[in-house]
Coordinates of C-alpha atoms in Angstrom, one line a residue:
M3 CA 10.3 64.5 16.9
I4 CA 7.6 65.1 19.2
L5 CA 3.9 66.3 17.7
C6 CA 1.1 67.7 19.7
A7 CA -2.3 66.3 19.2
D8 CA -3.6 68.9 17.6
Q9 CA -0.3 68.9 14.7
S10 CA -0.9 65.1 15.0
V11 CA -4.7 65.6 13.2
L12 CA -3.5 68.2 10.8
L13 CA -0.8 66.2 9.2
F14 CA -3.2 63.2 9.1
V15 CA -5.5 65.4 7.4
H16 CA -3.2 66.5 4.8
F17 CA -2.0 63.2 4.2
W18 CA -5.9 62.4 3.2
E19 CA -5.9 65.1 1.1
K20 CA -3.2 64.1 -0.7
K21 CA -4.2 60.3 -0.9
E22 CA -7.4 61.2 -2.5
E23 CA -5.6 63.3 -5.2
K24 CA -3.6 60.3 -6.0
V25 CA -5.6 56.9 -5.6
G26 CA -8.9 59.0 -5.7
T27 CA -11.2 55.8 -4.5
F28 CA -8.4 54.2 -2.4
F29 CA -10.1 55.0 1.0
D30 CA -13.8 54.2 0.1
P31 CA -14.0 50.6 -0.2
S32 CA -17.6 51.0 -1.7
R33 CA -16.7 52.9 -4.3
R34 CA -13.4 50.6 -5.2
K35 CA -15.5 47.7 -5.2
I36 CA -17.4 49.1 -7.9
Q37 CA -14.4 50.4 -9.8
R38 CA -13.3 46.9 -10.0
K39 CA -16.3 45.3 -10.8
T40 CA -16.3 47.9 -14.1
E41 CA -12.7 46.8 -14.8
R42 CA -13.5 43.0 -14.8
K43 CA -16.3 43.2 -16.9
K44 CA -14.2 45.6 -19.5
E45 CA -11.5 42.6 -19.4
R46 CA -13.9 40.0 -19.9
K47 CA -15.4 41.8 -22.8
I48 CA -11.9 41.8 -24.6
H49 CA -11.4 38.3 -23.8
R50 CA -14.4 37.6 -25.7
E51 CA -13.9 39.6 -28.6
M52 CA -10.6 38.2 -28.8
V53 CA -11.5 34.5 -28.6
F54 CA -14.5 35.1 -31.1
S55 CA -11.8 36.5 -33.8
L56 CA -9.4 33.7 -33.2
L57 CA -12.3 30.9 -33.7
S58 CA -13.5 32.9 -36.9
R59 CA -10.0 33.1 -38.4
A60 CA -9.6 29.2 -37.6
A61 CA -13.0 28.5 -39.0
T62 CA -11.7 29.9 -42.5
T63 CA -8.1 28.3 -42.5
T64 CA -8.1 25.0 -44.4
T65 CA -5.7 22.5 -43.5
T66 CA -3.3 21.5 -46.2
T67 CA -1.7 18.1 -44.3
T68 CA -3.1 15.2 -42.0
T69 CA 0.0 14.4 -40.5
Q70 CA 0.9 17.7 -38.6
K71 CA -0.4 17.6 -35.4
W72 CA -2.8 20.6 -34.1
R73 CA -1.5 23.3 -31.5
S74 CA -3.9 25.7 -29.9
P75 CA -3.4 29.2 -30.5
S76 CA -1.9 31.3 -27.8
F77 CA -4.2 33.9 -26.6
P78 CA -2.6 36.8 -26.1
F79 CA -5.3 38.2 -23.6
P80 CA -4.3 41.3 -21.6
R81 CA -2.9 40.5 -18.2
T82 CA -3.4 43.2 -15.3
K83 CA 0.1 43.2 -13.7
K84 CA 0.1 43.3 -10.1
K85 CA 1.6 45.8 -7.9
G86 CA 5.6 45.2 -7.4
W87 CA 6.0 43.2 -10.7
N88 CA 8.4 44.6 -13.2
D89 CA 9.8 43.4 -16.5
A90 CA 12.5 41.2 -15.4
N91 CA 10.2 39.1 -12.9
T92 CA 7.6 38.6 -15.8
E93 CA 10.8 37.4 -18.0
N94 CA 12.2 35.3 -15.5
T95 CA 8.6 33.7 -14.9
G96 CA 8.1 33.1 -18.9
R97 CA 12.1 31.2 -18.8
R98 CA 11.2 29.2 -15.7
R99 CA 8.1 28.0 -17.4
R100 CA 9.9 27.2 -20.7
R101 CA 12.4 25.0 -18.6
R102 CA 9.8 22.8 -16.9
S103 CA 8.2 22.5 -19.9
R104 CA 11.5 21.2 -22.0
G105 CA 12.2 19.1 -19.1
I106 CA 8.7 17.3 -19.0
V107 CA 8.8 16.3 -22.9
Q108 CA 12.7 15.4 -22.7
S109 CA 12.0 12.8 -20.0
S110 CA 8.8 11.1 -20.7
S111 CA 10.2 9.3 -23.9
T112 CA 13.8 8.7 -22.1
P113 CA 13.7 5.1 -21.3
N114 CA 17.1 3.5 -19.4
N115 CA 19.4 1.9 -22.1
P116 CA 19.6 -1.8 -21.1
D117 CA 23.6 -2.0 -21.7
D118 CA 24.4 1.0 -19.8
E119 CA 26.0 -0.1 -16.2
T120 CA 25.7 3.2 -14.8
T121 CA 22.1 4.7 -13.2
S122 CA 21.1 6.9 -10.7
V123 CA 19.4 4.1 -8.3
I124 CA 19.9 0.5 -8.2
I125 CA 17.1 -1.3 -6.5
V126 CA 17.6 -4.8 -5.2
G127 CA 14.5 -6.7 -5.0
G128 CA 11.4 -6.9 -7.1
G129 CA 8.9 -7.6 -4.3
L130 CA 5.9 -5.1 -3.8
A131 CA 8.5 -2.5 -1.9
G132 CA 10.7 -2.8 -4.8
L133 CA 8.5 -2.2 -7.1
A134 CA 6.5 1.1 -5.4
A135 CA 10.2 2.7 -5.4
A136 CA 10.5 1.8 -9.1
T137 CA 7.2 3.4 -9.5
R138 CA 7.9 6.4 -8.2
L139 CA 11.4 7.0 -9.6
Q140 CA 9.7 6.6 -12.6
K141 CA 7.0 8.9 -11.8
D142 CA 10.0 11.7 -11.0
N143 CA 11.8 10.6 -14.2
I144 CA 14.8 9.4 -12.7
P145 CA 16.5 6.6 -14.0
Y146 CA 16.8 3.2 -12.3
V147 CA 17.4 -0.5 -12.6
L148 CA 15.7 -3.2 -10.3
L149 CA 17.2 -6.4 -9.9
E150 CA 15.0 -9.2 -8.9
S151 CA 16.8 -12.7 -8.3
S152 CA 13.9 -15.3 -9.0
D153 CA 12.1 -16.0 -12.1
G154 CA 9.2 -13.5 -11.3
F155 CA 8.0 -10.3 -9.5
G156 CA 6.0 -9.9 -6.5
G157 CA 8.2 -11.1 -3.8
R158 CA 5.8 -13.1 -1.2
A159 CA 2.6 -11.7 -3.4
R160 CA 3.0 -14.0 -5.8
T161 CA 0.6 -16.4 -8.3
D162 CA 0.7 -19.5 -9.5
V163 CA -1.1 -21.5 -12.3
V164 CA -1.3 -25.4 -12.2
N165 CA -3.7 -27.4 -14.1
G166 CA -5.8 -24.5 -14.3
Y167 CA -6.1 -23.5 -10.9
T168 CA -5.1 -19.8 -9.6
L169 CA -2.8 -20.8 -6.7
D170 CA -1.2 -18.0 -4.5
R171 CA 1.9 -18.4 -2.9
G172 CA 0.8 -18.6 0.7
F173 CA -2.8 -17.0 1.8
A174 CA -3.1 -14.0 1.7
I175 CA -5.8 -11.3 1.7
Y176 CA -6.5 -7.9 0.2
L177 CA -8.1 -5.5 2.7
S178 CA -10.3 -2.8 0.5
S179 CA -9.6 -0.2 3.1
Y180 CA -5.5 -0.2 2.8
E181 CA -4.9 3.6 1.4
E182 CA -1.5 3.1 0.1
C183 CA -2.9 0.1 -1.9
N184 CA -6.1 1.9 -3.0
R185 CA -3.8 5.0 -4.3
I186 CA -1.2 2.9 -6.2
F187 CA -3.6 0.4 -7.9
D188 CA -6.2 0.4 -10.3
L189 CA -9.2 -1.1 -8.3
D190 CA -11.0 -1.9 -11.4
D191 CA -8.1 -4.2 -13.2
L192 CA -7.6 -5.9 -10.2
D193 CA -11.0 -6.6 -9.9
L194 CA -11.7 -7.5 -6.2
R195 CA -14.0 -10.1 -5.1
R196 CA -15.3 -10.0 -1.2
F197 CA -15.4 -12.4 1.4
Y198 CA -18.2 -12.7 4.2
A199 CA -17.5 -10.6 6.8
G200 CA -17.0 -13.1 9.5
A201 CA -15.9 -16.3 10.0
D202 CA -17.4 -20.1 11.1
V203 CA -15.5 -21.5 14.1
R204 CA -15.2 -25.5 14.2
F205 CA -15.7 -26.3 17.9
E206 CA -16.9 -29.5 19.3
N207 CA -18.0 -31.1 16.2
R208 CA -19.9 -28.2 14.5
F209 CA -19.4 -24.8 13.4
Y210 CA -20.2 -21.5 15.1
R211 CA -21.0 -18.3 13.2
V212 CA -18.8 -15.2 14.1
A213 CA -20.5 -12.4 11.8
D214 CA -20.2 -8.6 11.6
P215 CA -23.2 -7.2 13.1
F216 CA -23.0 -4.2 11.0
R217 CA -22.8 -6.2 8.0
H218 CA -24.9 -9.1 8.9
T219 CA -27.0 -8.3 11.8
A220 CA -29.3 -11.6 11.4
D221 CA -26.2 -14.0 11.4
A222 CA -24.4 -11.9 14.4
L223 CA -28.0 -12.0 16.7
P224 CA -27.8 -15.8 17.6
S225 CA -24.3 -15.5 18.7
L226 CA -25.7 -13.6 21.7
L227 CA -27.4 -16.6 22.9
P228 CA -25.8 -19.0 25.8
E229 CA -25.6 -21.9 23.9
H230 CA -23.0 -20.1 21.3
K231 CA -19.8 -21.4 22.3
I232 CA -17.6 -19.2 21.0
G233 CA -17.2 -16.5 23.6
S234 CA -19.7 -14.9 26.0
P235 CA -22.3 -12.3 24.9
L236 CA -19.9 -10.0 27.1
D237 CA -17.1 -10.9 24.5
K238 CA -19.7 -10.1 21.7
V239 CA -20.1 -6.4 22.7
L240 CA -16.6 -5.9 23.5
V241 CA -15.8 -6.6 20.2
G242 CA -18.0 -4.0 19.1
L243 CA -16.5 -1.9 21.0
V244 CA -13.1 -2.8 20.1
R245 CA -14.3 -1.9 16.6
L246 CA -15.7 1.6 17.7
Q247 CA -12.2 2.3 19.4
T248 CA -10.1 1.9 16.6
V249 CA -12.5 3.4 14.2
F250 CA -12.8 6.7 16.5
L251 CA -10.1 7.1 18.6
R252 CA -7.6 5.5 17.0
V253 CA -7.3 6.9 13.8
K254 CA -3.7 5.9 13.2
P255 CA -2.7 3.3 15.5
L256 CA 0.9 2.4 13.9
Q257 CA 2.1 6.1 15.3
R258 CA 1.3 5.3 18.5
E259 CA 3.3 4.7 21.2
S260 CA 3.0 1.3 23.1
E261 CA 4.9 -2.1 24.5
K262 CA 1.8 -4.3 24.9
T263 CA 1.5 -7.8 23.1
I264 CA -1.9 -8.3 21.6
E265 CA -2.2 -10.6 24.5
E266 CA -2.4 -8.0 26.9
R267 CA -4.4 -6.1 25.2
L268 CA -7.0 -8.3 24.9
S269 CA -6.9 -9.2 28.7
E270 CA -7.0 -5.6 29.5
F271 CA -10.3 -5.1 27.6
G272 CA -11.7 -7.9 29.5
F273 CA -12.0 -10.7 26.8
S274 CA -12.7 -14.1 28.3
D275 CA -10.0 -17.1 27.7
E276 CA -12.8 -18.8 26.0
M277 CA -12.9 -15.9 23.7
V278 CA -9.3 -15.5 22.8
D279 CA -8.5 -19.3 22.6
R280 CA -11.7 -20.2 20.3
F281 CA -11.7 -17.4 18.1
F282 CA -8.7 -14.5 18.4
R283 CA -5.7 -17.2 18.5
P284 CA -6.8 -18.7 15.2
F285 CA -8.1 -15.7 13.4
L286 CA -5.2 -13.8 14.3
G287 CA -2.6 -16.8 14.2
G288 CA -3.6 -16.6 10.4
I289 CA -2.8 -13.2 10.1
F290 CA 0.3 -12.8 11.9
F291 CA 1.2 -16.4 11.9
N292 CA 2.3 -16.1 16.0
P293 CA -0.7 -18.0 17.8
E294 CA 0.9 -17.0 21.0
L295 CA -0.6 -13.2 20.0
T296 CA 2.7 -11.7 21.5
T297 CA 2.6 -9.6 18.4
D298 CA 2.6 -5.9 19.2
S299 CA -0.7 -4.6 20.0
R300 CA -0.3 -2.1 17.7
L301 CA -1.2 -4.4 14.5
F302 CA -4.0 -5.7 16.3
D303 CA -5.8 -1.9 16.3
F304 CA -4.7 -1.3 12.5
V305 CA -6.5 -4.8 11.8
M306 CA -9.6 -4.3 13.4
R307 CA -9.5 -0.7 12.1
S308 CA -9.1 -2.2 8.7
L309 CA -11.6 -4.6 8.8
A310 CA -14.5 -2.0 10.2
L311 CA -13.5 0.3 7.3
G312 CA -12.9 -2.3 4.5
E313 CA -13.9 -5.8 3.6
N314 CA -11.4 -9.1 2.8
C315 CA -11.0 -9.6 -0.5
L316 CA -9.3 -11.5 -3.1
P317 CA -8.2 -10.1 -6.7
A318 CA -9.8 -12.0 -9.3
K319 CA -6.4 -13.1 -10.9
G320 CA -4.9 -13.8 -7.6
I321 CA -2.7 -11.8 -5.1
G322 CA -0.1 -11.7 -8.0
A323 CA -2.1 -9.4 -9.8
M324 CA -0.7 -6.5 -7.8
A325 CA 2.9 -6.8 -8.8
E326 CA 1.8 -7.6 -12.6
Q327 CA -0.1 -4.6 -12.8
L328 CA 2.9 -2.6 -11.2
V329 CA 5.3 -4.4 -13.7
G330 CA 3.3 -3.5 -16.5
K331 CA 3.9 0.3 -15.5
L332 CA 7.5 0.4 -15.6
D333 CA 9.9 0.9 -18.3
E334 CA 11.2 -3.0 -19.3
N335 CA 14.6 -1.9 -20.0
S336 CA 14.7 -0.9 -16.2
V337 CA 13.5 -4.2 -14.7
H338 CA 15.6 -7.6 -15.0
K339 CA 14.6 -11.0 -13.2
N340 CA 16.7 -14.3 -12.7
A341 CA 19.2 -11.3 -11.3
K342 CA 21.2 -12.7 -8.3
V343 CA 23.0 -9.6 -6.6
E344 CA 26.2 -11.1 -5.3
E345 CA 28.0 -8.0 -3.3
I346 CA 27.4 -4.2 -2.3
K347 CA 30.0 -1.8 -2.0
N348 CA 30.6 1.8 -1.7
V349 CA 33.2 3.1 -4.4
E350 CA 35.1 6.4 -5.1
D351 CA 32.3 9.7 -4.6
G352 CA 30.0 7.8 -2.8
A353 CA 28.5 5.7 -5.5
V354 CA 27.2 2.1 -4.9
E355 CA 28.7 -0.8 -6.6
V356 CA 26.7 -3.7 -7.2
R357 CA 28.0 -7.4 -8.5
V358 CA 25.1 -9.2 -9.8
N359 CA 24.9 -13.1 -12.1
M360 CA 22.2 -12.4 -14.2
V361 CA 20.6 -14.7 -16.8
N362 CA 19.6 -13.5 -20.4
K363 CA 16.8 -14.2 -22.6
E364 CA 18.8 -16.8 -24.1
G365 CA 19.6 -18.4 -21.0
Q366 CA 23.0 -17.7 -20.6
K367 CA 24.4 -16.6 -17.3
T368 CA 26.9 -13.7 -17.0
T369 CA 28.5 -11.7 -14.4
T370 CA 28.5 -8.1 -14.6
T371 CA 28.5 -4.7 -12.2
K372 CA 26.4 -1.7 -11.9
R373 CA 27.0 1.3 -10.2
G374 CA 24.3 3.7 -9.2
K375 CA 24.1 7.3 -6.8
K376 CA 22.4 5.4 -4.7
C377 CA 20.7 2.0 -3.9
I378 CA 17.8 0.6 -2.5
L379 CA 17.7 -2.8 -0.6
A380 CA 14.3 -4.0 -1.0
V381 CA 14.7 -7.5 0.7
E382 CA 13.9 -9.3 3.3
G383 CA 15.6 -8.9 6.3
P384 CA 18.1 -12.1 6.5
E385 CA 19.3 -11.0 2.7
C386 CA 19.9 -6.9 4.0
D387 CA 22.0 -8.6 6.3
R388 CA 23.9 -10.8 4.0
L389 CA 24.6 -7.9 1.4
L390 CA 25.3 -5.4 4.2
G391 CA 28.0 -7.7 5.6
T392 CA 25.6 -6.7 9.4
K393 CA 24.1 -9.2 11.9
D394 CA 20.7 -7.8 13.2
K395 CA 19.2 -10.5 15.6
Q396 CA 15.8 -8.5 14.9
R397 CA 16.0 -8.9 11.0
E398 CA 17.4 -12.3 10.8
K399 CA 14.1 -13.8 12.8
G400 CA 11.1 -14.8 10.7
V401 CA 7.7 -16.2 11.4
G402 CA 6.5 -19.0 8.7
T403 CA 3.6 -20.8 7.4
T404 CA 2.8 -23.7 4.9
C405 CA -0.1 -23.4 2.3
V406 CA -2.0 -26.4 0.8
Y407 CA -3.8 -26.6 -1.9
F408 CA -6.5 -29.2 -3.1
S409 CA -8.9 -29.5 -5.9
C410 CA -12.4 -30.5 -5.3
D411 CA -15.7 -31.2 -7.2
K412 CA -18.2 -28.8 -4.6
P413 CA -17.1 -26.8 -1.5
Y414 CA -18.7 -26.9 1.9
D415 CA -20.7 -23.8 1.6
A416 CA -21.4 -22.7 -2.0
K417 CA -23.3 -19.6 -1.3
N418 CA -21.3 -18.0 1.5
P419 CA -17.4 -17.2 0.8
M420 CA -16.4 -18.4 4.7
L421 CA -13.3 -18.3 6.3
Y422 CA -13.2 -21.5 8.3
L423 CA -11.0 -21.8 11.8
D424 CA -10.2 -24.5 14.4
G425 CA -11.5 -23.3 17.3
E426 CA -10.1 -26.4 19.2
K427 CA -6.6 -26.3 18.3
Y428 CA -5.7 -23.7 21.6
K429 CA -8.6 -24.8 23.7
G430 CA -7.4 -24.4 27.7
S431 CA -4.0 -23.6 29.2
K432 CA -2.2 -26.7 28.2
G433 CA -3.0 -26.4 24.6
G434 CA -5.8 -28.0 22.1
K435 CA -5.6 -30.7 19.4
K436 CA -2.3 -31.7 17.7
T437 CA -3.4 -30.8 14.5
L438 CA -2.1 -28.9 11.6
V439 CA -4.7 -27.0 10.2
N440 CA -5.5 -23.2 11.4
N441 CA -8.1 -22.2 8.6
C442 CA -9.4 -23.0 5.7
C443 CA -11.3 -21.4 2.7
F444 CA -12.3 -21.6 -0.6
P445 CA -11.0 -19.3 -2.9
S446 CA -13.3 -20.4 -5.8
V447 CA -16.6 -19.4 -4.0
V448 CA -15.1 -15.9 -3.2
S449 CA -14.1 -16.1 -7.0
P450 CA -14.9 -18.4 -9.7
T451 CA -11.8 -17.0 -11.5
Y452 CA -9.4 -19.1 -9.0
A453 CA -10.8 -22.5 -10.5
P454 CA -11.8 -24.3 -14.0
N455 CA -15.4 -24.5 -15.0
G456 CA -17.4 -27.1 -12.6
K457 CA -14.1 -27.4 -9.9
H458 CA -13.4 -25.7 -7.1
L459 CA -10.4 -24.8 -5.1
C460 CA -9.3 -25.7 -1.4
S461 CA -6.6 -23.9 0.4
A462 CA -5.8 -24.9 4.0
S463 CA -3.3 -22.7 6.0
I464 CA -0.5 -24.0 8.6
I465 CA 1.4 -21.9 11.3
G466 CA 4.9 -22.6 10.6
V467 CA 6.9 -25.1 8.3
P468 CA 6.6 -29.1 9.3
S469 CA 9.8 -29.7 8.0
E470 CA 9.7 -33.3 9.3
L471 CA 6.8 -34.0 7.2
S472 CA 7.2 -34.6 3.0
D473 CA 4.5 -33.1 0.8
E474 CA 2.3 -36.0 0.3
Q475 CA 2.4 -36.7 4.3
I476 CA 1.3 -32.9 4.9
G477 CA -1.6 -33.5 1.8
E478 CA -2.6 -36.3 3.6
R479 CA -2.8 -35.5 7.2
V480 CA -4.7 -31.9 6.0
K481 CA -7.3 -33.9 4.0
S482 CA -7.9 -36.2 7.0
E483 CA -8.4 -33.5 9.5
L484 CA -10.7 -31.3 6.7
S485 CA -12.7 -34.7 6.3
E486 CA -13.6 -34.1 10.1
W487 CA -14.8 -30.5 9.7
F488 CA -16.5 -30.6 6.1
G489 CA -17.1 -34.7 6.0
E490 CA -16.6 -37.3 3.5
S491 CA -18.7 -36.0 0.6
I492 CA -17.0 -32.8 0.1
T493 CA -13.2 -34.3 1.1
S494 CA -13.3 -37.5 -1.0
S495 CA -12.9 -35.7 -4.6
F496 CA -9.8 -33.6 -3.0
E497 CA -6.6 -33.9 -4.6
L498 CA -3.0 -32.6 -3.8
L499 CA -2.4 -29.7 -6.4
K500 CA 0.8 -27.7 -4.4
V501 CA 2.2 -27.2 -1.2
Y502 CA 4.3 -24.3 -0.5
R503 CA 6.2 -23.9 2.5
I504 CA 7.1 -20.0 3.3
P505 CA 9.7 -20.3 6.4
F506 CA 10.4 -16.5 6.2
A507 CA 6.4 -15.3 5.5
Q508 CA 6.9 -12.2 8.0
P509 CA 9.3 -10.6 10.3
V510 CA 9.0 -10.9 13.8
Q511 CA 6.3 -7.8 15.0
T512 CA 6.6 -7.9 18.9
P513 CA 7.3 -5.2 20.7
S514 CA 10.6 -5.8 22.0
A515 CA 11.6 -6.4 17.8
K516 CA 10.0 -3.4 16.8
G517 CA 10.4 -1.0 19.7
G518 CA 7.6 1.1 21.5
S519 CA 8.5 4.9 19.7
K520 CA 5.7 6.1 17.6
N521 CA 8.4 5.3 14.6
A522 CA 8.2 1.7 15.2
F523 CA 6.5 0.8 12.0
E524 CA 8.0 4.1 9.9
Q525 CA 11.8 3.6 10.3
T526 CA 14.6 5.4 8.9
C527 CA 15.6 4.3 5.5
E528 CA 19.3 4.9 6.1
S529 CA 21.0 1.3 6.5
G530 CA 23.6 2.6 9.1
A531 CA 26.2 0.6 7.3
M532 CA 26.8 1.9 3.8
K533 CA 26.8 5.5 2.5
N534 CA 23.8 5.9 0.0
V535 CA 22.5 2.4 0.5
Y536 CA 19.0 2.6 1.9
L537 CA 16.4 -0.2 3.2
A538 CA 12.8 -0.8 2.2
G539 CA 10.7 -3.6 2.7
D540 CA 8.1 -5.0 5.7
H541 CA 10.8 -5.6 7.8
R542 CA 11.2 -1.5 8.0
D543 CA 7.2 -0.5 8.2
A544 CA 4.0 -2.8 9.1
A545 CA 4.4 -6.4 7.5
T546 CA 1.2 -5.9 5.1
F547 CA 0.5 -4.9 1.7
D548 CA 0.6 -1.3 2.5
G549 CA 3.2 -1.1 4.7
A550 CA 5.9 -2.6 2.3
L551 CA 4.4 -0.3 -0.6
M552 CA 4.6 2.8 1.5
S553 CA 8.0 1.7 2.4
G554 CA 9.5 1.4 -0.9
R555 CA 7.4 4.8 -1.5
R556 CA 9.2 6.6 1.1
C557 CA 13.0 4.8 0.1
A558 CA 12.6 6.5 -3.3
E559 CA 11.6 9.6 -2.0
Y560 CA 14.3 9.8 0.6
A561 CA 16.9 8.9 -2.4
K562 CA 15.8 11.6 -4.5
S563 CA 15.6 14.2 -1.5
N564 CA 19.6 13.1 -0.8
G565 CA 21.1 13.1 -4.1
M566 CA 21.4 15.3 -7.5
F567 CA 19.4 13.5 -10.2

């Protein structure tokens, strides 16, 4: 139908008049606003009268029993229906609410039965990744069973108490800027104690301080002088520029594409060989156990950013306090230690069957079979290959470290919780001194809880595992080297407490091992070898506490999204 202009105007006027008859002020915004304001005032008045009525009735009602829990009365406030609602929609909404409330009440008080051999998810491995997965599943009320082969939880993040000293199984540092750690842990309970923001580097029989200029300006200024042997003044300026770049320009460094090593990244930025050999090799070598600096450069950006935004810390009760806190939140009937998984296989309907050798509380060994809809392997790369029956060349490789602990009467510097580095170990292209110690610290200066009253604890780290030496020989050589660092007055009271040999401290994290894609540090959870078997651990993400926790959580969320629980 075709209308002329005059006919269109007439129809519009007719339509306007009809609308005005039906809705009155619909086309007048100012009048409609006043009307809505008046309606809201009436509703609030009705609400107040209803509340006062209910409170007055509650005040005049006496309670005859003390065992019955008090329940708030339902408030039948008038509710204005939105346009388009009907009674059927309202009834369905109420039914959905009742179903949700019933589900929460039922699941919150339903622990796993330890005698039940069938569950929804089986978690193999009680390290940080496995514990994070269990924490997430429990939060979502999904039944699970966690199986840990050793006598305790935490994996490589465990702590022992020897003769009153707190000994972490390998020197490790908690960075206060770890986002996943800060989200999942109760930081007040961890009671983090801070290191000095910098390091003392041993070179030519003396220590040179390399300090964070933003936190210790007075200590950082002398490093700009020509007589400071750890890098040139230009190197110190470059360190500041790298820090600013990682904070403001590389917000998510692990989600970038890159195939460069740390050594290549430092060279492109313009650092001198002296700065690389005397500072970066011992410093980053102590973090990644790779002084050759062939580690992926994205991890360098991640560490520099984390150090700029946070601080190096130790939990007051040791690194193992992280795992203890997570275990304390889990259902005790769902977590089992001394449970060695021997075999994993798929059965009918895609379920996963696990054969496990367990040791009960009475010390009796038993072999049992557990079945689950899903299975999460939160173990090291070589153990993944054993259970899956695969052979991944990148997963089977790892880097190691050896940690040596001494008790002593006094530290080298009781005021500053310092990290000490060997700046001569990697001096020159032909290598430096043939020594063992890469870095050293006194944890009892960081936190007095690491040692008994009146005593101190010294921790020395070696990159790699000297298998040709016994523990006693390692202790003697390390003590001799530290005597050159700190003097006989400090080391004369050194007594060897423990030597931890950790051949697989981290997976290899070179660009060729991780790949150059954006997902290199957030790999798929699928195992690719078995149905409904997923992989978690620091070999799937970055080899950090944060990476392990994120990997476990992601795996639990993936299992939930792909399962009918």
